Coordinates of N, CA and C in Angstrom, one line a residue:
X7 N -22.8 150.8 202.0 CA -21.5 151.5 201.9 C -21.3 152.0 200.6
X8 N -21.0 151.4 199.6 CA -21.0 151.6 198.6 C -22.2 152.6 197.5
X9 N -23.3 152.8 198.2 CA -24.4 153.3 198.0 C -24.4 155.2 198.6
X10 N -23.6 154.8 199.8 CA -23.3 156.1 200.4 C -21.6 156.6 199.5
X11 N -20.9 156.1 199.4 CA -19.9 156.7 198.2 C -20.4 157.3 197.1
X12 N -21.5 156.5 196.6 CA -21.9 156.9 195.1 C -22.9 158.3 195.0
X13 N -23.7 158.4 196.4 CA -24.4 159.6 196.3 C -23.5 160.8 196.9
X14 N -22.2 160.8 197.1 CA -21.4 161.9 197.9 C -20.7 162.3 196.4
X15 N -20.5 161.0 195.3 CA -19.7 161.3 194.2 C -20.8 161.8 193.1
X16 N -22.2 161.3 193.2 CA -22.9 162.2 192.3 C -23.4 163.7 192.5
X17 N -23.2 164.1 194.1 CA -23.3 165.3 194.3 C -22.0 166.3 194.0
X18 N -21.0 165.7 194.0 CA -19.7 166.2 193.6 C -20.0 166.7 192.4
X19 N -20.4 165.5 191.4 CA -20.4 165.9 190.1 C -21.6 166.9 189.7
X20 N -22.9 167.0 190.3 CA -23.9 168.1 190.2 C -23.0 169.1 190.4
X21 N -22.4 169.4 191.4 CA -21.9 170.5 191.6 C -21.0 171.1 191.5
X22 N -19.9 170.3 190.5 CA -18.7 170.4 189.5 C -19.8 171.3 188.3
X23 N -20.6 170.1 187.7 CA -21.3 170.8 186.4 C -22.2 172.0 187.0
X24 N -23.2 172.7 187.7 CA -23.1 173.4 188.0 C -21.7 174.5 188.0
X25 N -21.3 174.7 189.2 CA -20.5 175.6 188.8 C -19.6 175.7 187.7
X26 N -19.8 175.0 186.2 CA -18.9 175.3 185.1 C -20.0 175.4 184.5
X27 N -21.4 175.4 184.5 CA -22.7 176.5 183.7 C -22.6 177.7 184.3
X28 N -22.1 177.8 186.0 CA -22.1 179.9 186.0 C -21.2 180.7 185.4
X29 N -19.8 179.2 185.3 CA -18.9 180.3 184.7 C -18.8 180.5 183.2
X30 N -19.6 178.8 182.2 CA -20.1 179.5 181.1 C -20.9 180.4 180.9
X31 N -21.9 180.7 181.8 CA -22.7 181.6 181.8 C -22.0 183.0 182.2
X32 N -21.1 183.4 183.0 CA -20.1 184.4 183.3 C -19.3 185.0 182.1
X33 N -18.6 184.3 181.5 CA -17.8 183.9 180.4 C -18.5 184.7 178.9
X34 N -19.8 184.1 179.3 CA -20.6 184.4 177.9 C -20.9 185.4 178.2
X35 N -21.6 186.1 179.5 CA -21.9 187.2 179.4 C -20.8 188.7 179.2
X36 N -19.2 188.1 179.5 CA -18.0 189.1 179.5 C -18.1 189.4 178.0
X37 N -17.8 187.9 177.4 CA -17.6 188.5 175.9 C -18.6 188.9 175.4
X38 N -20.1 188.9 175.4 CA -21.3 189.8 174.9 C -20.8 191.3 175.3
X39 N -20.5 191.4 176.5 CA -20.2 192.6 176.4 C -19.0 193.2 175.9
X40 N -18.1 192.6 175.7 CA -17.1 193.1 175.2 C -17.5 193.7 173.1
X41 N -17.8 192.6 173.0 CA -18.3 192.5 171.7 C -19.3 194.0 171.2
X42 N -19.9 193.5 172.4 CA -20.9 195.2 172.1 C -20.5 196.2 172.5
X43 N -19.6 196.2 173.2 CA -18.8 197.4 173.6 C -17.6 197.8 172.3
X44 N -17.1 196.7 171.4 CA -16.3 197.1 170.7 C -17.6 197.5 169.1
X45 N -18.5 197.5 169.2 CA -19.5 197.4 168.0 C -19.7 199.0 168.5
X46 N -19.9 199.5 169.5 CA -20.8 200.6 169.7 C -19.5 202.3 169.5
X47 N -17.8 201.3 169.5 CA -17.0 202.1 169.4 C -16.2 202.2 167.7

């Protein structure tokens, strides 16, 4: 029982941290471009 809680809560958390690496990854790629967009102007 307690074995089945723990693997529903460590996939939770895989896939909490996952989706907050796409959106640092999203994030980082907005402001690269912004950045370079304000460098090229």
């Amino acid at each position: 029982m307690t074995d089945g809680v723990m693997s529903l809560h460590d996939m939770f958390d895989s896939d909490t941290v996952m989706s907050m690496k796409i959106t640092k990854k999203f994030l980082g790629a907005v402001q690269y471009r912004l950045e370079s967009s304000t460098k090229s102007i």
